[in-house]
Amino acid sequence: MSDRVEKSGLQVDAALAAFIDGEVLAPLGKDAAQFWAGFAALLAKFVPENRALLAKRDDLQARIDAWHLARAGQAIDPGEYQAFLTEIGYLVPEPAPFQIGTQNVDPEIATMAGPQLVVPVLNARFLLNAANARWGSLYDAFYGTDALDAAAARPGGYDAVRGAAVITAVRTFLDGAVPGWQAVLEGGESEYLVARRDGSYLFRNNGLHIEVVIDPAHPVGKNDPLHIADVLLESALTTICDMEDSVAAVDAEDKLNAYRNWLGVIRGDLSESFEKGGKVLTRTLNADRQWGDLTLPGRSLLFVRNVGHLMTNPAILLADGGEIPEGIMDAVLTSAIGAHDVAELGTYRNSKSGSIYIVKPKQHGPEECGFTSQLFDAVEDLLALPRHTIKIGVMDEERRTSANLAACIHAVRNRIVFINTGFLDRTGDEIHTSMRAGPMIRKGAMKQSAWIDAYEKRNVQIGLACGLSGKAQIGKGMWAAPDLMGEMMVQKIGHPRAGANTAWVPSPTAATLHAMHYHAVDVFAVQQDLASQPTPGLEPLLTVPLALGTNWSEDEVREELDNNAQGLLGYVVRWIDAGVGCSKVPDFHDIGLMEDRATLRISSQHMANWLLHGACTKDQVMDSLRRMAAKVDAQNAGDPAYQPLTGNEDAPAFRAALDLVFKGTEQPSGYTEPLLHAWRRVKKT
């Protein structure tokens, strides 16, 4: 156990307490004793409410389980099902039409449309890269990825042939985004031109900036008739600094590192040194960009994603020795750190509107959203912040939230700045909620099921009806294959075309490429057109993706189990052994995919569901796990620190994988965190 100090009856990890007192509270001029007394009082009020909300989740799930068990093997009657969900309080009445009242929102969120990065807050280098991804080189993005439909670069330095193909592609983009750009370079004018200075021209289209850099001495510019050395796109308008699914934070040590990095990017003094090409490089935050009287941000606008309501953390213990809810701890401490920006204590400003932006995941329904808003009220009072300084991003990723989305938005209507769809967690909750209804369709078929189409459309339509356009983000989910940028360019333009003014990307390079889509699509015009369209009803959203009566062949069962087992093991071994919460994990076909706890939730819940309904046997599951352990070992053979799964079935990583499947039906909402945290702590000790 770590050293602890007593703070108003709370037992706080000593290192965390010293950080809070000395690095967070002191610069704010806050009295530490007063803060801790207020924190303890806040916990006394909100911990019992938090526990009651979790108990309600369990109660609703038990009722739904019993309802399905009473109708085992039968098709679900939509009318009867909705009546039942209404009776138990799973479905609540729709609020009367309303418009959100959020104020003091930065333009990157309210009136601009562009990519959004999500980055694990524990990795300082990645965090700096993401914060600096406000601007990106389109030349580099094309040259280094398969987004360019041309022959791969030849090894041994710059490939002039591929470089020429990049230049052609970029000029084609410029012709479409800012017509007349070339005439400007030759001394003319353009409605798209915003500013010029020695060496470059600044254009704007659909609210986003493009910088054409002129440098006759540059290796690329000297051979270009117009001497263009690079074209920079305004790329990741916003970045979510993630303390949730993309990190493995299980104790005070981990949480302290997370809070310290968040403070570093908010204060502007975070730096990271690393070796590259035999040289030690130091990365820091980019400064703003100056064009005469025009100043443009040099960095993404930062959100911080707190954890949900479920987990507790041993960093701070209550008077009775129990761990405090981690979501409450995050709300208080990430806001206290955000208050540095409100007080303008840092090198740079994050929010010029004086707001703190928190994404809140994994909330089930409007009551939980209302609880979060009341919690944020209390945090603002504790920190002496004006009401609604703390803004909320509500992730529409749980079934009860999807089904009651308007009521959820209404519960946070004066502080909401973001809704988005999270297909992965939403699928995990879809499986777990209806776990006992019958076997689910195969995982690959989920994207074609009725509920997912209704889910994606309802999210946008309800957001527009509640007045989010021009005030908040309506977002879409992650492109999970960072090496497949060509395919991303084909598919992800569907997000702005669907009315989403932001969507998640896995890297700064992907942000630069995805930014091209927002030049091609005027999202706010799309939203205006969509506003008059009807919202899909509840029936398709609540259509359970069952495969009743399906008899899969032995080969089909093996294929499905192998796919789930490989993804599960590939992710779990890094989470448990290395403490890596999100990384590019090779899939069954050796394609690198960004994996986090949401993907794990699907794989583990799907296997648990098939086991429960006899679609497979325990022996078949164990056979897949053992064979896929060998595959995952082979995929990680180049990592000298990797500990093989094969032959280590008693080690924490493999045992965690077994628990996730064989205890999957018991896990609250099908979440993986309780088991991952428990086994990671075993590994750490």
XYZ file of C-alpha atoms in Angstrom:
685
model
C 0.000 0.000 0.000
C 1.261 3.496 -0.841
C 1.896 6.109 1.838
C -1.247 8.050 2.654
C -2.071 11.336 4.315
C -5.307 12.281 6.040
C -7.302 15.093 4.430
C -10.620 15.990 6.091
C -11.267 12.358 6.895
C -10.136 11.098 3.483
C -7.061 8.918 3.131
C -5.175 10.273 0.122
C -2.138 8.843 -1.623
C 0.720 11.026 -0.383
C 2.225 11.772 -3.798
C -1.178 12.646 -5.238
C -1.961 14.890 -2.252
C 1.352 16.725 -2.644
C 0.644 17.247 -6.349
C -2.847 18.593 -5.704
C -1.771 20.904 -2.889
C 1.436 22.187 -4.473
C 0.909 22.096 -8.237
C -2.859 22.425 -8.655
C -4.245 24.424 -5.721
C -1.320 26.712 -4.830
C -1.066 28.445 -8.250
C -4.842 28.991 -8.113
C -4.506 30.646 -4.720
C -6.785 28.032 -3.144
C -6.645 27.134 0.526
C -5.828 23.426 0.636
C -7.664 22.693 3.894
C -10.787 24.395 2.602
C -10.572 22.472 -0.668
C -10.264 19.081 1.016
C -13.110 19.839 3.406
C -15.268 20.780 0.437
C -14.181 17.682 -1.483
C -15.116 15.480 1.480
C -18.541 17.138 1.723
C -19.084 16.686 -2.010
C -18.271 12.991 -1.686
C -20.657 12.594 1.234
C -23.482 13.825 -0.993
C -22.633 12.220 -4.338
C -21.151 8.807 -3.461
C -24.504 7.404 -2.214
C -26.247 8.802 -5.300
C -23.608 7.251 -7.548
C -24.116 3.869 -5.884
C -27.899 4.164 -6.219
C -27.600 4.802 -9.954
C -25.440 1.695 -10.374
C -27.965 -0.324 -8.358
C -30.700 0.912 -10.691
C -28.688 -0.344 -13.674
C -28.508 -3.769 -12.056
C -32.216 -3.769 -11.238
C -33.247 -2.842 -14.781
C -30.922 -5.468 -16.219
C -32.359 -8.137 -13.918
C -35.891 -7.266 -15.043
C -34.911 -7.358 -18.707
C -33.154 -10.707 -18.195
C -36.261 -12.159 -16.565
C -38.512 -10.851 -19.351
C -36.363 -12.501 -22.025
C -36.040 -15.757 -20.095
C -39.830 -15.981 -19.873
C -39.952 -15.791 -23.686
C -36.930 -17.954 -24.469
C -36.593 -18.756 -28.148
C -39.501 -16.521 -29.188
C -39.383 -13.550 -31.534
C -39.793 -10.212 -29.754
C -43.064 -8.359 -30.302
C -42.046 -4.664 -30.704
C -45.171 -3.215 -29.100
C -45.059 -5.547 -26.133
C -41.327 -4.920 -25.715
C -41.658 -1.117 -25.705
C -44.553 -1.294 -23.257
C -42.444 -3.418 -20.925
C -39.435 -1.075 -21.151
C -41.704 1.880 -20.407
C -43.298 0.111 -17.448
C -39.965 -0.565 -15.758
C -38.652 2.959 -16.401
C -36.060 1.994 -19.007
C -37.882 4.262 -21.465
C -38.898 7.676 -20.124
C -41.287 10.286 -21.571
C -39.890 12.558 -24.278
C -39.354 16.131 -23.103
C -41.338 18.901 -24.769
C -39.449 20.486 -27.692
C -36.541 22.608 -26.444
C -33.286 24.225 -27.537
C -30.054 23.867 -25.589
C -28.935 26.957 -23.698
C -25.161 26.424 -23.642
C -23.136 29.648 -23.750
C -19.456 30.611 -23.941
C -18.460 27.874 -26.384
C -15.319 28.159 -28.501
C -15.773 28.286 -32.291
C -13.837 25.045 -32.790
C -16.814 23.331 -31.151
C -19.745 25.551 -32.020
C -19.279 27.024 -35.484
C -16.455 25.079 -37.150
C -16.431 21.580 -38.608
C -13.360 19.383 -38.661
C -11.588 16.274 -37.344
C -11.263 15.296 -33.697
C -8.371 13.324 -32.233
C -8.550 11.042 -29.201
C -5.226 10.504 -27.421
C -4.218 8.542 -24.283
C -3.325 11.110 -21.666
C -0.669 8.829 -20.138
C 1.573 9.026 -23.229
C 3.158 12.490 -23.155
C 4.668 12.224 -26.630
C 1.371 11.191 -28.215
C -0.405 13.888 -26.204
C 1.897 16.596 -27.540
C 1.598 15.272 -31.092
C -2.186 15.395 -30.846
C -2.317 18.866 -29.311
C 0.007 20.078 -32.071
C -2.086 18.441 -34.803
C -4.086 21.629 -35.398
C -1.952 22.009 -38.526
C -0.607 19.235 -40.737
C 1.338 18.888 -43.962
C -0.835 17.571 -46.788
C 2.334 16.802 -48.741
C 3.577 14.530 -45.931
C 0.134 12.974 -45.403
C -0.103 11.951 -49.056
C 3.548 10.977 -49.481
C 3.624 8.652 -46.465
C 0.271 6.871 -46.781
C -1.843 4.866 -49.193
C -4.251 7.800 -49.491
C -2.230 8.609 -52.614
C -3.167 6.271 -55.449
C 0.334 5.986 -56.885
C 3.367 3.719 -56.773
C 4.935 3.430 -53.325
C 8.022 5.504 -52.629
C 11.269 3.834 -53.583
C 13.695 3.304 -50.688
C 16.791 5.433 -50.266
C 15.595 8.977 -49.752
C 13.131 11.244 -51.496
C 11.357 9.653 -54.459
C 10.804 12.419 -57.012
C 8.274 10.363 -58.970
C 6.039 9.866 -55.938
C 6.665 13.484 -54.962
C 5.333 14.610 -58.339
C 2.222 12.477 -57.803
C 1.728 14.128 -54.403
C 1.982 17.600 -55.931
C -0.593 16.701 -58.575
C -3.000 15.343 -55.953
C -2.616 18.397 -53.714
C -3.206 20.806 -56.599
C -6.340 18.909 -57.537
C -7.520 19.360 -53.941
C -6.714 23.088 -54.010
C -8.597 23.531 -57.276
C -11.710 22.121 -55.601
C -11.377 23.757 -52.196
C -10.127 27.274 -53.088
C -10.717 27.985 -56.796
C -8.385 30.673 -58.136
C -5.612 29.888 -55.677
C -3.004 29.738 -58.435
C -3.986 33.158 -59.767
C -3.355 34.557 -56.270
C 0.184 33.187 -56.302
C 0.687 34.996 -59.596
C -0.493 38.339 -58.170
C -4.276 38.065 -58.448
C -7.060 38.062 -55.875
C -9.502 35.450 -54.564
C -12.516 35.479 -52.260
C -10.854 32.593 -50.421
C -7.665 34.529 -49.624
C -7.486 35.604 -45.961
C -3.910 36.840 -45.569
C -0.529 36.787 -47.178
C 2.982 37.284 -45.921
C 6.488 36.694 -47.209
C 6.692 33.026 -48.004
C 3.069 31.951 -47.846
C -0.598 32.534 -48.573
C -3.517 31.790 -46.261
C -6.869 30.683 -47.692
C -10.141 29.770 -45.961
C -12.955 27.466 -47.102
C -15.907 26.201 -45.054
C -14.332 27.855 -42.027
C -11.031 25.934 -42.297
C -7.670 27.419 -43.252
C -5.160 26.289 -45.849
C -1.617 27.631 -45.946
C 0.373 27.438 -49.182
C 4.060 27.736 -48.270
C 6.425 29.284 -50.828
C 10.162 28.593 -50.521
C 12.417 28.523 -53.615
C 15.296 27.179 -51.523
C 13.337 24.192 -50.197
C 14.222 20.760 -51.711
C 10.631 20.477 -52.987
C 9.980 24.149 -53.680
C 13.091 24.704 -55.794
C 11.877 22.247 -58.436
C 8.285 23.522 -58.460
C 7.368 26.180 -61.057
C 5.427 28.059 -58.339
C 8.062 27.249 -55.677
C 5.467 25.614 -53.399
C 7.354 23.856 -50.608
C 4.301 22.570 -48.709
C 0.572 22.909 -48.210
C -0.617 22.942 -44.604
C -4.199 22.182 -43.613
C -5.961 23.208 -40.443
C -6.614 19.674 -39.235
C -7.546 18.496 -35.725
C -9.721 21.353 -34.469
C -10.291 19.516 -31.202
C -8.547 16.751 -29.269
C -9.884 14.581 -26.456
C -7.216 13.905 -23.829
C -8.429 10.526 -22.677
C -8.398 9.203 -19.115
C -10.823 6.410 -19.977
C -10.837 3.629 -22.577
C -7.453 4.313 -24.159
C -5.454 4.177 -20.915
C -4.694 1.567 -18.282
C -4.964 3.580 -15.073
C -5.688 1.373 -12.074
C -4.110 3.066 -9.047
C -2.778 6.301 -7.593
C 0.492 6.099 -9.519
C -1.330 5.880 -12.845
C -3.851 8.586 -11.991
C -1.118 10.955 -10.831
C 0.685 10.546 -14.157
C -2.578 11.223 -15.984
C -3.393 14.365 -13.994
C 0.182 15.652 -14.318
C 0.108 15.311 -18.112
C -3.287 17.019 -18.265
C -1.880 19.883 -16.181
C 1.132 20.043 -18.500
C -0.894 20.560 -21.664
C -3.272 22.985 -19.942
C -0.396 25.033 -18.521
C 1.564 24.719 -21.771
C 4.774 23.460 -20.168
C 4.542 19.746 -21.014
C 7.606 18.492 -22.879
C 8.956 15.113 -23.867
C 12.487 14.185 -24.944
C 13.189 11.140 -27.080
C 15.869 9.740 -29.352
C 15.394 9.672 -33.098
C 18.053 9.020 -35.708
C 20.767 9.110 -33.087
C 19.704 12.544 -31.834
C 17.793 13.561 -28.717
C 14.754 15.628 -29.652
C 12.466 17.531 -27.303
C 8.824 18.050 -28.188
C 6.815 20.950 -26.768
C 3.515 22.638 -27.604
C 3.302 24.749 -30.743
C 2.860 28.492 -30.456
C -0.003 30.334 -32.139
C 0.420 31.346 -35.786
C 0.642 35.027 -36.648
C -0.397 36.734 -39.892
C -0.068 40.434 -39.219
C -3.116 41.325 -37.146
C -4.555 37.818 -37.588
C -3.670 35.217 -34.946
C -4.653 31.596 -35.525
C -4.425 28.842 -32.894
C -1.377 26.630 -33.163
C -2.956 23.835 -31.143
C -6.107 21.774 -30.945
C -8.781 22.855 -28.500
C -8.584 20.292 -25.704
C -11.317 18.244 -24.060
C -10.568 15.804 -21.253
C -12.491 12.540 -21.089
C -13.254 11.469 -17.525
C -14.183 7.891 -16.647
C -17.816 6.819 -16.270
C -19.819 6.171 -13.118
C -18.860 2.531 -12.566
C -15.285 2.266 -11.364
C -13.633 3.220 -8.096
C -9.950 3.934 -7.521
C -7.673 3.399 -4.489
C -5.940 6.772 -4.916
C -8.349 8.264 -2.363
C -10.174 6.290 0.314
C -13.296 7.280 2.188
C -13.382 7.323 5.987
C -14.729 3.746 5.965
C -11.775 2.601 3.846
C -13.766 2.268 0.641
C -12.407 3.571 -2.642
C -14.019 6.721 -3.999
C -15.795 6.667 -7.385
C -13.169 7.435 -9.985
C -15.592 9.517 -12.035
C -16.148 11.889 -9.113
C -12.400 12.131 -8.517
C -11.866 12.934 -12.195
C -14.594 15.573 -12.186
C -13.006 17.426 -9.280
C -9.348 17.118 -10.240
C -9.530 17.580 -14.021
C -11.725 20.649 -13.419
C -9.304 22.037 -10.841
C -6.564 21.665 -13.436
C -8.814 23.206 -16.089
C -9.313 26.177 -13.757
C -5.687 27.114 -14.487
C -6.776 27.881 -18.048
C -9.846 29.818 -16.894
C -7.508 31.903 -14.694
C -5.104 32.369 -17.633
C -2.186 30.918 -15.678
C -0.638 29.011 -18.573
C 1.663 29.857 -21.451
C -1.244 29.506 -23.877
C -5.022 29.665 -23.644
C -6.977 26.502 -24.315
C -10.505 27.936 -24.180
C -10.691 31.602 -25.085
C -14.323 31.437 -23.949
C -13.314 30.522 -20.403
C -14.791 27.019 -20.481
C -13.576 23.619 -19.278
C -14.575 20.804 -21.627
C -15.201 17.346 -20.167
C -16.370 14.322 -22.154
C -18.450 11.973 -19.999
C -18.718 8.397 -21.296
C -20.840 5.354 -20.484
C -23.864 7.099 -18.997
C -27.124 5.143 -18.944
C -30.096 7.406 -19.495
C -31.155 10.921 -18.449
C -31.029 10.326 -14.693
C -27.310 9.616 -14.891
C -26.760 12.629 -17.154
C -28.628 14.783 -14.650
C -26.455 13.401 -11.850
C -23.344 14.464 -13.778
C -24.709 17.974 -14.289
C -25.443 18.295 -10.566
C -21.958 16.973 -9.812
C -20.469 19.620 -12.102
C -22.549 22.257 -10.277
C -20.958 21.126 -7.015
C -17.463 21.113 -8.521
C -17.966 24.659 -9.799
C -19.047 25.722 -6.320
C -16.041 23.990 -4.758
C -13.656 25.763 -7.142
C -15.549 29.104 -7.149
C -16.149 28.882 -10.885
C -19.137 30.565 -12.565
C -22.100 28.268 -13.195
C -21.762 26.193 -16.373
C -18.045 26.888 -16.770
C -17.685 23.113 -17.001
C -19.152 21.921 -20.278
C -20.110 18.318 -21.004
C -19.759 16.049 -23.970
C -22.300 13.212 -23.744
C -21.270 10.030 -25.497
C -24.298 8.278 -26.952
C -22.811 4.815 -26.524
C -25.193 3.001 -24.179
C -28.585 1.652 -25.234
C -30.629 3.423 -22.553
C -29.050 6.733 -23.572
C -29.752 6.113 -27.276
C -33.380 5.305 -26.539
C -33.817 8.443 -24.397
C -31.371 10.784 -26.129
C -33.551 13.908 -26.126
C -34.168 13.499 -22.395
C -30.425 13.010 -21.829
C -29.643 16.224 -23.695
C -32.382 18.021 -21.758
C -30.778 16.947 -18.467
C -27.560 18.788 -19.412
C -29.110 21.401 -21.707
C -27.197 24.386 -20.311
C -23.738 22.846 -20.440
C -23.791 20.377 -23.350
C -21.261 20.914 -26.155
C -21.013 17.464 -27.733
C -22.878 14.290 -28.560
C -21.440 11.496 -30.616
C -22.069 7.928 -31.591
C -19.724 5.198 -30.378
C -20.587 2.091 -32.379
C -18.234 -0.194 -30.461
C -19.389 0.373 -26.879
C -22.944 0.694 -28.149
C -22.672 -2.793 -29.692
C -21.284 -4.207 -26.449
C -24.239 -2.793 -24.547
C -26.643 -4.053 -27.202
C -25.356 -7.589 -26.642
C -25.330 -7.430 -22.848
C -28.736 -5.777 -22.425
C -30.382 -8.579 -24.448
C -27.926 -11.266 -23.370
C -30.690 -13.732 -22.455
C -32.916 -13.076 -25.458
C -30.996 -15.537 -27.603
C -27.809 -15.883 -29.643
C -26.676 -12.727 -31.422
C -25.886 -12.452 -35.105
C -22.216 -12.682 -36.031
C -20.101 -9.706 -35.050
C -19.333 -8.716 -38.641
C -23.062 -8.487 -39.428
C -23.760 -5.945 -36.670
C -23.053 -2.941 -38.900
C -25.840 -4.047 -41.254
C -28.415 -4.570 -38.494
C -31.521 -2.406 -38.157
C -30.624 -0.834 -34.837
C -27.286 0.623 -35.973
C -28.791 2.557 -38.898
C -31.508 3.999 -36.651
C -28.939 4.765 -33.946
C -26.678 6.789 -36.248
C -29.555 8.732 -37.843
C -31.423 9.396 -34.588
C -28.292 10.816 -32.976
C -27.959 13.496 -35.646
C -31.674 14.232 -35.996
C -32.279 14.528 -32.243
C -29.173 16.685 -31.846
C -30.406 19.046 -34.546
C -33.926 19.142 -33.086
C -32.457 20.138 -29.705
C -30.546 23.044 -31.255
C -26.968 21.734 -31.241
C -26.128 23.108 -34.700
C -24.011 26.226 -34.280
C -23.676 25.649 -30.535
C -22.166 22.163 -30.093
C -20.612 19.205 -31.853
C -22.541 16.323 -33.339
C -19.866 13.690 -33.771
C -19.208 10.320 -35.318
C -16.862 7.533 -34.308
C -13.321 6.385 -34.936
C -11.639 5.172 -38.094
C -9.880 2.199 -36.543
C -7.353 1.266 -39.281
C -4.539 3.871 -39.183
C -2.613 2.213 -42.021
C -5.583 2.173 -44.413
C -5.844 5.859 -45.215
C -6.949 5.244 -48.792
C -10.000 3.362 -47.573
C -10.608 6.034 -44.918
C -10.737 8.702 -47.612
C -13.399 6.712 -49.456
C -15.573 5.952 -46.428
C -15.163 8.702 -43.855
C -16.563 11.470 -46.048
C -19.855 9.797 -45.102
C -19.591 11.409 -41.660
C -19.826 15.075 -42.750
C -22.378 14.048 -45.371
C -24.473 12.599 -42.519
C -24.441 15.969 -40.741
C -21.622 15.352 -38.271
C -19.467 18.427 -37.721
C -16.716 16.309 -36.226
C -15.533 12.697 -36.342
C -12.755 10.773 -34.646
C -9.444 9.964 -36.316
C -6.575 7.800 -35.016
C -3.550 10.002 -35.812
C -2.450 13.539 -36.763
C -1.857 12.318 -40.324
C -5.395 10.938 -40.479
C -6.659 14.297 -39.171
C -4.981 16.140 -42.038
C -6.447 13.784 -44.615
C -9.912 13.792 -43.035
C -9.833 17.615 -43.014
C -10.133 17.430 -46.806
C -13.637 16.030 -46.358
C -14.770 19.185 -44.549
C -13.580 21.268 -47.486
C -15.618 19.063 -49.813
C -18.769 19.133 -47.636
C -20.387 22.181 -46.055
C -21.581 20.397 -42.911
C -23.718 23.250 -41.621
C -25.585 23.378 -44.930
C -26.133 19.626 -44.619
C -27.449 20.105 -41.084
C -29.859 22.754 -42.307
C -31.218 20.330 -44.911
C -31.468 17.480 -42.394
C -33.317 19.564 -39.806
C -36.596 19.142 -41.666
C -36.323 15.366 -41.997
C -38.189 12.983 -39.661
C -36.383 11.189 -36.857
C -36.412 7.366 -37.071
C -38.675 5.861 -34.432
C -37.829 3.654 -31.495
C -38.870 0.359 -33.081
C -35.814 -0.068 -35.354
C -33.501 1.200 -32.601
C -34.858 -1.422 -30.187
C -34.734 -4.297 -32.693
C -32.509 -6.864 -30.987
C -29.984 -8.382 -33.461
C -30.887 -12.006 -32.739
C -30.041 -15.059 -34.835
C -32.867 -17.267 -33.578
C -33.071 -20.549 -35.480
C -29.678 -20.121 -37.152
C -27.524 -23.242 -37.319
C -23.955 -22.230 -37.973
C -21.554 -24.816 -39.331
C -18.591 -25.931 -37.257
C -16.307 -23.933 -39.563
C -18.426 -20.787 -39.111
C -18.370 -21.176 -35.336
C -14.608 -21.666 -35.343
C -14.116 -18.650 -37.599
C -16.242 -16.423 -35.351
C -14.581 -17.622 -32.158
C -11.105 -17.258 -33.660
C -11.818 -13.695 -34.739
C -13.099 -12.745 -31.276
C -10.390 -14.627 -29.393
C -7.540 -13.153 -31.426
C -8.716 -9.586 -30.919
C -9.387 -10.200 -27.241
C -5.986 -11.735 -26.526
C -4.066 -9.240 -28.655
C -5.500 -6.370 -26.660
C -5.552 -7.936 -23.180
C -1.907 -9.036 -23.224
C -0.780 -5.450 -23.777
C -3.231 -4.009 -21.242
C -2.336 -6.419 -18.449
C 1.380 -6.910 -19.068
C 2.452 -3.512 -20.418
C -0.255 -1.180 -19.115
C -1.046 -0.012 -22.655
C -4.703 0.968 -22.904
C -4.855 1.664 -26.636
C -2.545 0.635 -29.423
C -2.437 -0.612 -32.980
C -3.062 -4.328 -32.575
C -2.790 -6.702 -35.563
C -6.156 -8.335 -36.227
C -6.836 -11.903 -37.369
C -5.719 -10.934 -40.897
C -2.638 -9.055 -39.589
C -4.140 -5.630 -40.308
C -3.272 -3.139 -37.585
C -6.409 -1.828 -35.871
C -6.746 0.668 -33.037
C -8.066 -1.386 -30.133
C -9.405 -0.184 -26.813
C -11.771 -1.457 -24.133
C -14.802 -0.924 -26.366
C -13.580 -3.476 -28.917
C -12.765 -5.850 -26.076
C -16.276 -5.418 -24.698
C -17.777 -6.635 -27.988
C -15.484 -9.637 -28.387
C -15.885 -10.869 -24.822
C -19.648 -10.283 -24.706
C -20.226 -11.960 -28.059
C -18.364 -15.092 -26.976
C -20.201 -15.104 -23.639
C -23.529 -14.807 -25.466
C -22.826 -17.719 -27.806
C -21.683 -19.833 -24.874
C -24.820 -19.032 -22.897
C -27.105 -20.122 -25.735
C -25.176 -23.192 -26.827
C -24.004 -21.761 -30.139
C -20.556 -22.981 -29.086
C -19.058 -25.024 -26.276
C -16.493 -24.245 -23.633
C -14.103 -26.661 -25.341
C -14.481 -24.795 -28.625
C -13.794 -21.490 -26.884
C -10.687 -22.881 -25.171
C -9.459 -24.339 -28.452
C -9.775 -20.925 -30.125
C -8.123 -19.117 -27.234
C -5.145 -21.462 -27.247
C -4.651 -21.376 -31.008
C -5.081 -17.591 -31.109
C -2.624 -17.230 -28.214
C -0.001 -18.761 -30.508
C -1.002 -16.356 -33.289
C -0.783 -13.337 -30.989
C 2.618 -14.550 -29.757
C 3.834 -14.718 -33.360
C 2.493 -11.230 -34.087
C 4.473 -9.880 -31.111
C 7.637 -11.877 -31.768
C 9.616 -8.718 -32.570
C 8.988 -7.174 -29.162
C 11.807 -8.124 -26.750
C 9.688 -7.167 -23.724
C 6.717 -9.293 -24.786
C 5.747 -12.196 -22.518
C 4.200 -15.068 -24.524
C 0.691 -16.254 -23.765
C 1.416 -19.826 -24.828
C 2.642 -21.830 -21.882
C 1.594 -19.073 -19.474
C -2.075 -19.833 -18.947
C -1.731 -19.179 -15.213
C -0.306 -15.704 -15.823
C -2.543 -12.649 -15.307
C -3.013 -11.864 -19.017
C -4.410 -15.254 -20.035
C -6.456 -15.561 -16.857
C -7.963 -12.137 -17.498
C -8.940 -13.291 -20.991
C -10.631 -16.395 -19.556
C -12.556 -14.340 -17.007
C -13.730 -11.870 -19.640
C -15.365 -14.698 -21.574
C -16.452 -17.192 -18.941
C -17.596 -14.538 -16.459
C -18.866 -12.223 -19.186
C -22.554 -12.570 -18.398
C -21.891 -11.448 -14.800
C -20.061 -8.231 -15.652
C -21.975 -4.977 -15.046
C -23.322 -3.874 -18.450
C -20.720 -6.161 -19.971
C -17.927 -3.748 -19.058
C -14.372 -5.063 -19.073
C -12.911 -2.578 -16.585
C -13.536 -4.512 -13.330
C -11.658 -7.584 -14.541
C -8.927 -5.657 -16.362
C -8.230 -3.483 -13.334
C -8.140 -6.460 -10.983
C -5.702 -8.438 -13.123
C -3.537 -5.420 -13.935
C -3.127 -4.776 -10.228
C -2.097 -8.406 -9.785
C 0.461 -7.951 -12.550
C 1.811 -4.713 -11.066
C 2.318 -6.288 -7.655
